[in-house]
Short mmCIF file of C-alpha atoms and ligand atoms in Angstrom, two decimals:
data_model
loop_
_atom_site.label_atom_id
_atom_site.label_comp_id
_atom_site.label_asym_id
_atom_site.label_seq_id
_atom_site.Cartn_x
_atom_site.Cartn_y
_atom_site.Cartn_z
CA UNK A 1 -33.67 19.08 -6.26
CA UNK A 2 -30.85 18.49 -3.62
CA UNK A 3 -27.80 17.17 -5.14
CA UNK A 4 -26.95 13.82 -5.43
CA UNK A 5 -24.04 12.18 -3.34
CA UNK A 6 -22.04 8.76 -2.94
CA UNK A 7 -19.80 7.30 -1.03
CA UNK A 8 -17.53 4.54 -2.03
CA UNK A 9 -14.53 2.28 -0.92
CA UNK A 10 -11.75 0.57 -2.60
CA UNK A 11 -8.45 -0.75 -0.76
CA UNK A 12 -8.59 1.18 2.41
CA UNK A 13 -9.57 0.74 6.52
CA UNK A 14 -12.52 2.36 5.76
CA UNK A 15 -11.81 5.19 8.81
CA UNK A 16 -12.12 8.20 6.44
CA UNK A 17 -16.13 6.81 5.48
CA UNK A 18 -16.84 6.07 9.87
CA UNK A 19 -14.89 9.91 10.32
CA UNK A 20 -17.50 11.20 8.26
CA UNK A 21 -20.34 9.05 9.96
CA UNK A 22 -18.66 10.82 13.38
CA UNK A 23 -20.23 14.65 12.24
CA UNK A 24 -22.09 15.92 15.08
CA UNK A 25 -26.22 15.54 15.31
CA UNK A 26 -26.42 19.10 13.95
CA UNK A 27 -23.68 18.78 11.09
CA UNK A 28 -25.28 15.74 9.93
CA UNK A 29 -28.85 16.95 10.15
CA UNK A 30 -27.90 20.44 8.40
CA UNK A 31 -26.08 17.53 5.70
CA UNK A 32 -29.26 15.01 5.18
CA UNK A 33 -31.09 18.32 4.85
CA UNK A 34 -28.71 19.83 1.75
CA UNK A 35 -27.96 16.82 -0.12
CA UNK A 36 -29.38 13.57 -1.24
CA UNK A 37 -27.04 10.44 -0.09
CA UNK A 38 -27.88 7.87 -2.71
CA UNK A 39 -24.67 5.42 -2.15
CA UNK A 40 -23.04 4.83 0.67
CA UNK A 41 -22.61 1.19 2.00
CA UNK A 42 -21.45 1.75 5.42
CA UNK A 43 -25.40 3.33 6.19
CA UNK A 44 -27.74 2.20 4.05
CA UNK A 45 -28.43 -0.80 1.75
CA UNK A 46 -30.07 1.14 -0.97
CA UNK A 47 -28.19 2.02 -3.51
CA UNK A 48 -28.25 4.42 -6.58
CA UNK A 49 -26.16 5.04 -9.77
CA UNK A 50 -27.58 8.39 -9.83
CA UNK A 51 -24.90 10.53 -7.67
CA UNK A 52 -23.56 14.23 -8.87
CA UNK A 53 -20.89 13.76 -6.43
CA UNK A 54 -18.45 10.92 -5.39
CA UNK A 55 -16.53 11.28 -2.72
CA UNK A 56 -14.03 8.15 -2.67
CA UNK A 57 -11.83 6.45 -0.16
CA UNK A 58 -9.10 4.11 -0.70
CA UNK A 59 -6.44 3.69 -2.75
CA UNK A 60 -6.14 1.30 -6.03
CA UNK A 61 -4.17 -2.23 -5.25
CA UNK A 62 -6.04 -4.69 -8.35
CA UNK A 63 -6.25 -4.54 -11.80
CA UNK A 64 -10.25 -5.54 -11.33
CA UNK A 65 -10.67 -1.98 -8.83
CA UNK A 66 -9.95 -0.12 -11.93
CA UNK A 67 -13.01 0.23 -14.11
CA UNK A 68 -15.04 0.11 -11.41
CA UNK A 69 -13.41 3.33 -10.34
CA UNK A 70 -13.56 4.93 -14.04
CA UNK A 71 -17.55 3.71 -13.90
CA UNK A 72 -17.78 6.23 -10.94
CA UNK A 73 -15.75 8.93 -12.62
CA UNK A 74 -17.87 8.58 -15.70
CA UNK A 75 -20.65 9.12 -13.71
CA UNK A 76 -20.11 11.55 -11.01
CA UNK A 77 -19.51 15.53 -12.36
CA UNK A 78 -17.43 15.92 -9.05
CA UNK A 79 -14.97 13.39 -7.58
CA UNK A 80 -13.58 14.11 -4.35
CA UNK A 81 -10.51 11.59 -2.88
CA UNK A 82 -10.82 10.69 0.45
CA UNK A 83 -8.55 10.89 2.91
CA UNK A 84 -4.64 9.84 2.51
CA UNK A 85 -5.27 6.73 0.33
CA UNK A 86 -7.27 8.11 -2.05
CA UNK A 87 -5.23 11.09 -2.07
CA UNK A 88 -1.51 10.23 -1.88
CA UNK A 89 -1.70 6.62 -2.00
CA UNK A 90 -0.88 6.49 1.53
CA UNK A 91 0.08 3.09 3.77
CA UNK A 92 -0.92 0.69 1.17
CA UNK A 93 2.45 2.00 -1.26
CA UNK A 94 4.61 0.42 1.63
CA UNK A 95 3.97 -2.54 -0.46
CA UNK A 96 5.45 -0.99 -3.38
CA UNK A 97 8.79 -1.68 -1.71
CA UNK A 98 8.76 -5.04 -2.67
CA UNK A 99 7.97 -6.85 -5.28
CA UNK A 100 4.11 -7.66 -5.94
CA UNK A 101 5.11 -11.83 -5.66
CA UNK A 102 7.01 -10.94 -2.66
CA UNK A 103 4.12 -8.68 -1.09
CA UNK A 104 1.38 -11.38 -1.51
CA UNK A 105 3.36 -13.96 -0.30
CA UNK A 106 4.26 -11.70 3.05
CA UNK A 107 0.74 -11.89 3.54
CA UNK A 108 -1.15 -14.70 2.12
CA UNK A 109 2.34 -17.33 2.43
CA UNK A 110 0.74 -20.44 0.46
CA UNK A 111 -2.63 -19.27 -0.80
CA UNK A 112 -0.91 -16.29 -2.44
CA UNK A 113 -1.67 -17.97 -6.18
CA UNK A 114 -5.60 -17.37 -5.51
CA UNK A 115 -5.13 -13.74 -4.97
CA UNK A 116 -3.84 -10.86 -7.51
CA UNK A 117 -1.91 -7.54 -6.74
CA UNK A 118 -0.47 -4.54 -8.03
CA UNK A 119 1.89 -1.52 -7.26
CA UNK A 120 -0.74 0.27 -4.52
CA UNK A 121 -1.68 4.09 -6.50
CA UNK A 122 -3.77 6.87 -5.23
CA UNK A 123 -7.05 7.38 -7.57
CA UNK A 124 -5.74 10.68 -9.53
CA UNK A 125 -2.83 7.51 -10.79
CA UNK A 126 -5.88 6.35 -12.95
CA UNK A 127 -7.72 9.69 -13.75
CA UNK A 128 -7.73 13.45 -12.42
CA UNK A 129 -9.38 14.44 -9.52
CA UNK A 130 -11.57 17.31 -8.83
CA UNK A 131 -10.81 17.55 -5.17
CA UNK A 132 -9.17 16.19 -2.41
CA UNK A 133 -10.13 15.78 1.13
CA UNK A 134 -6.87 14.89 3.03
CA UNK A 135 -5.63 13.26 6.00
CA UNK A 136 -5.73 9.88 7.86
CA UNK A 137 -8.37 9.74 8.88
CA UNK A 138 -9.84 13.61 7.35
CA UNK A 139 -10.69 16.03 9.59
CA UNK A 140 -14.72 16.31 9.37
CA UNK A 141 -14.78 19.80 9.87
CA UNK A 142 -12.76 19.92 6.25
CA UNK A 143 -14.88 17.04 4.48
CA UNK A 144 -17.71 19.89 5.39
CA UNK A 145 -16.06 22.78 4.29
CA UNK A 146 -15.03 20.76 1.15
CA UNK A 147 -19.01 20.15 0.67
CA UNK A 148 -20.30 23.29 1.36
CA UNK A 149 -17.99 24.58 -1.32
CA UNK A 150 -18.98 22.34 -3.76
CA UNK A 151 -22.90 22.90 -3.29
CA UNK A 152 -22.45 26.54 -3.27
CA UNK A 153 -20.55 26.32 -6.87
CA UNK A 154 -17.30 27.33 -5.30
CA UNK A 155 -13.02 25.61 -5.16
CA UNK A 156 -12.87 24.48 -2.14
CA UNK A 157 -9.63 26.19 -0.41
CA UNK A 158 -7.61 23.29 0.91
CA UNK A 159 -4.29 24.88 2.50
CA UNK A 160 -1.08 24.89 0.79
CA UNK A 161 1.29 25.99 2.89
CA UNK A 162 3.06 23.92 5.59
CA UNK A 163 2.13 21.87 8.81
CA UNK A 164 5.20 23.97 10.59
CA UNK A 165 2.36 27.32 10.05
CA UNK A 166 -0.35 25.73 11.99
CA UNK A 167 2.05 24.41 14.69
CA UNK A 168 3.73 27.77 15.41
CA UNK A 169 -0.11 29.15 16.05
CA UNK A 170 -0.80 26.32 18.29
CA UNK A 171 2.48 27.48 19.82
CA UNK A 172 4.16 24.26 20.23
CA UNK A 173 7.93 23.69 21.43
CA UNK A 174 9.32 22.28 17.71
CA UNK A 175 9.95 18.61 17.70
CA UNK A 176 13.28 18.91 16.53
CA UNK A 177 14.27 21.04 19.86
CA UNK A 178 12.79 17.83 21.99
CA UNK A 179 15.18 15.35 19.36
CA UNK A 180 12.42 13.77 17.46
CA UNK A 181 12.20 14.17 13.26
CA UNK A 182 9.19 15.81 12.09
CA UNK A 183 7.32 16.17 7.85
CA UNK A 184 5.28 19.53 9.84
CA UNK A 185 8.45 21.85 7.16
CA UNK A 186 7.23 19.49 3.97
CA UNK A 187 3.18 18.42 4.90
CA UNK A 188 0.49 19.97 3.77
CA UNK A 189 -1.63 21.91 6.50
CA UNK A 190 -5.19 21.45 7.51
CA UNK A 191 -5.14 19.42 10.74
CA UNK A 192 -3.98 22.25 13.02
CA UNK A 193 -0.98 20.24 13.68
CA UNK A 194 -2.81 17.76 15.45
CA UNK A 195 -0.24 15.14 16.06
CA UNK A 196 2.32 17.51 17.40
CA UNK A 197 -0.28 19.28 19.45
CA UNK A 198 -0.99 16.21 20.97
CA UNK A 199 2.68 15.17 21.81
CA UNK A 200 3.91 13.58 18.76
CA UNK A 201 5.51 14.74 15.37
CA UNK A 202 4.20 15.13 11.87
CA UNK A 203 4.30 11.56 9.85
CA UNK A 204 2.99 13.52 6.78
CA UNK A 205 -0.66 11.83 6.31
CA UNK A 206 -1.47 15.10 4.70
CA UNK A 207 0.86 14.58 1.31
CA UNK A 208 3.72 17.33 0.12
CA UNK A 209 2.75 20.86 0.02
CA UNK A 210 2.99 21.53 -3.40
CA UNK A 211 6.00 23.17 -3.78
CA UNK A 212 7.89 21.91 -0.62
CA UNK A 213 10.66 23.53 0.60
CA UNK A 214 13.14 20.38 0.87
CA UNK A 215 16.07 22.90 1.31
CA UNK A 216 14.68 23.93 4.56
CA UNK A 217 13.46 20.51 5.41
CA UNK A 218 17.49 19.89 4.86
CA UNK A 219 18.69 22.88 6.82
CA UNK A 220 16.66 21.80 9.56
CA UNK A 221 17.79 18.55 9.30
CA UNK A 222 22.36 19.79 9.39
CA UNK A 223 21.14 22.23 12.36
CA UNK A 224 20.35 19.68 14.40
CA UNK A 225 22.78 16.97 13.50
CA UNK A 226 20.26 14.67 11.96
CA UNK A 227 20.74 12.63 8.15
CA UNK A 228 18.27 12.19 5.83
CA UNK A 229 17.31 8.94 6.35
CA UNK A 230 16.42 9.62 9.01
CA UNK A 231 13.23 11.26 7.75
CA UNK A 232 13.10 9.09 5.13
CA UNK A 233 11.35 6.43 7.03
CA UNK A 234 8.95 8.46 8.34
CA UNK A 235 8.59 9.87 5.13
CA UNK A 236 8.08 6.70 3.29
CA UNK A 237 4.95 5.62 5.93
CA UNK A 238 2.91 8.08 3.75
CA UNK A 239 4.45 9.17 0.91
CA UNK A 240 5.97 6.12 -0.35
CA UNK A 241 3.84 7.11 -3.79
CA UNK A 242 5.49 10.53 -4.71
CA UNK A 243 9.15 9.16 -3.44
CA UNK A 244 9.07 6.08 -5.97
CA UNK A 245 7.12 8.10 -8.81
CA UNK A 246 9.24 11.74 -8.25
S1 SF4 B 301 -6.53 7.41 4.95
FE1 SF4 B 301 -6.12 6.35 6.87
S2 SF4 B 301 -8.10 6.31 7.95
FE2 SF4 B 301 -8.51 6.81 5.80
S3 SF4 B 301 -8.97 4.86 4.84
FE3 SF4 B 301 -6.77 5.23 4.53
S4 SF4 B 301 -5.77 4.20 6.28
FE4 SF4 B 301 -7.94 4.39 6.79
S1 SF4 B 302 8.99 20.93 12.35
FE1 SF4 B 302 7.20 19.89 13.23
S2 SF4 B 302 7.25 20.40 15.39
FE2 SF4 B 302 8.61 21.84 14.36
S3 SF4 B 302 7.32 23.62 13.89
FE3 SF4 B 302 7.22 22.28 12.12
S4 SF4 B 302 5.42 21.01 12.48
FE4 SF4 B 302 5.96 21.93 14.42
S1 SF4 B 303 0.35 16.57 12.03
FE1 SF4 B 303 1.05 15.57 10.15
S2 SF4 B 303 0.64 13.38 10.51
FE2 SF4 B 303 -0.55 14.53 12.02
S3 SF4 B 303 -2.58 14.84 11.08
FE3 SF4 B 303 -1.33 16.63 10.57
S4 SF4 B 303 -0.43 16.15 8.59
FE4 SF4 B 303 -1.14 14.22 9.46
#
């Protein structure tokens, strides 16, 4: 029997679920031919309570997404978190700047009283998590390697060193010698340092390594004349969870 897996969504863009839908022809064949997908509302209308492993996206913004999420955990004997949401909370914590009156009324203005909010959490905020799947959006090549782990009874091995690794192998010119901030000293590795590779500097989508090095994230910081606030903002696009629960 093939194992059973779902796919779900809470508060989220839903780009981690289409990344997954983007697997090449033969990763997705070689998928549909080792697993069963019972759940998964972005492809099919069926749908089963039957699943062995949930992988979910989103993070959790109402009180009413909260025992639907403990129905899956009670359910599924693997839950994977999908992509930054999920994982760290991610873009929907920006919220958790203000208050939740404040927040609604940003967005909703005078139909705010028919709507209900709360302080935006990643899903291991409500219960732990087996795995995580990181990133916005996830690299598919990981959500694969995450799987194939799982169905051969293995941890997955997510990296847990820094973005700053991968980015030296690409061989990139360091952001901070072209004046820009980067997270690459603080992030989490995984995407092969994507965003700088292409150009750009490390926003952190990938969460805190776990044992960053903030010292050196610091030092970095005094050698080339920049404050910490400045990275704070950046920081904050991301990782506004961890900052207001550290
Ligand atoms: S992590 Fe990014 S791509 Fe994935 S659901 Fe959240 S916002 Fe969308
Ligand atoms: S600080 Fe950013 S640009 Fe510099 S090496 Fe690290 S990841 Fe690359
Ligand atoms: S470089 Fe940083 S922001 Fe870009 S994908 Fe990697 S972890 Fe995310």
């Amino acid at each position: 029997m093939k194992p059973k897996v779902a796919f779900f969504d809470f508060t989220s863009c839903e780009g981690c679920q289409l990344d997954a839908l983007n697997l090449s022809g033969e990763e997705l064949l070689e998928l549909l031919n080792a697993v069963d997908i019972v759940n998964f509302r972005e492809v099919k209308t069926e749908r089963k309570d039957n699943y062995d492993i949930a992988f979910v996206e989103g993070s959790i913004t109402r009180e009413s997404e909260i025992p639907r999420l403990q129905k899956i955990r009670k359910q599924a004997k693997v839950v994977v978190a999908l992509g930054a949401c999920a994982c760290i909370g991610g873009i929907n914590c920006l919220k958790n700047h203000l208050t939740m009156e404040k927040a609604l009324k940003t967005v909703y203005k005078e139909d705010a009283k028919y709507y209900d909010t709360i302080p935006a959490r990643p899903i291991d905020a409500v219960f732990p998590v087996d795995y995580y799947v990181h990133g916005c959006p996830i690299n598919t090549a990981e959500l694969i390697k995450v799987l194939k782990a799982l169905l051969l009874g293995k941890k997955p091995e997510i990296p847990n060193y820094p973005v700053c690794v991968e980015c030296k192998m690409a061989g990139n010119v360091c952001t901070f010698e072209r004046g820009m901030t980067c997270l690459g000293p603080v992030t989490r590795a995984g995407c092969g340092a994507i965003c700088v590779n292409g150009g750009r500097f490390c926003w952190g989508c990938r969460g805190l390594v776990d044992e960053p090095n903030l010292d050196s994230e610091r030092d970095i910081l005094q050698k080339y004349g920049l404050t910490v606030d400045q990275v704070v903002e950046k920081f904050k696009i991301y990782n506004t969870y961890a900052e207001v629960t550290k």
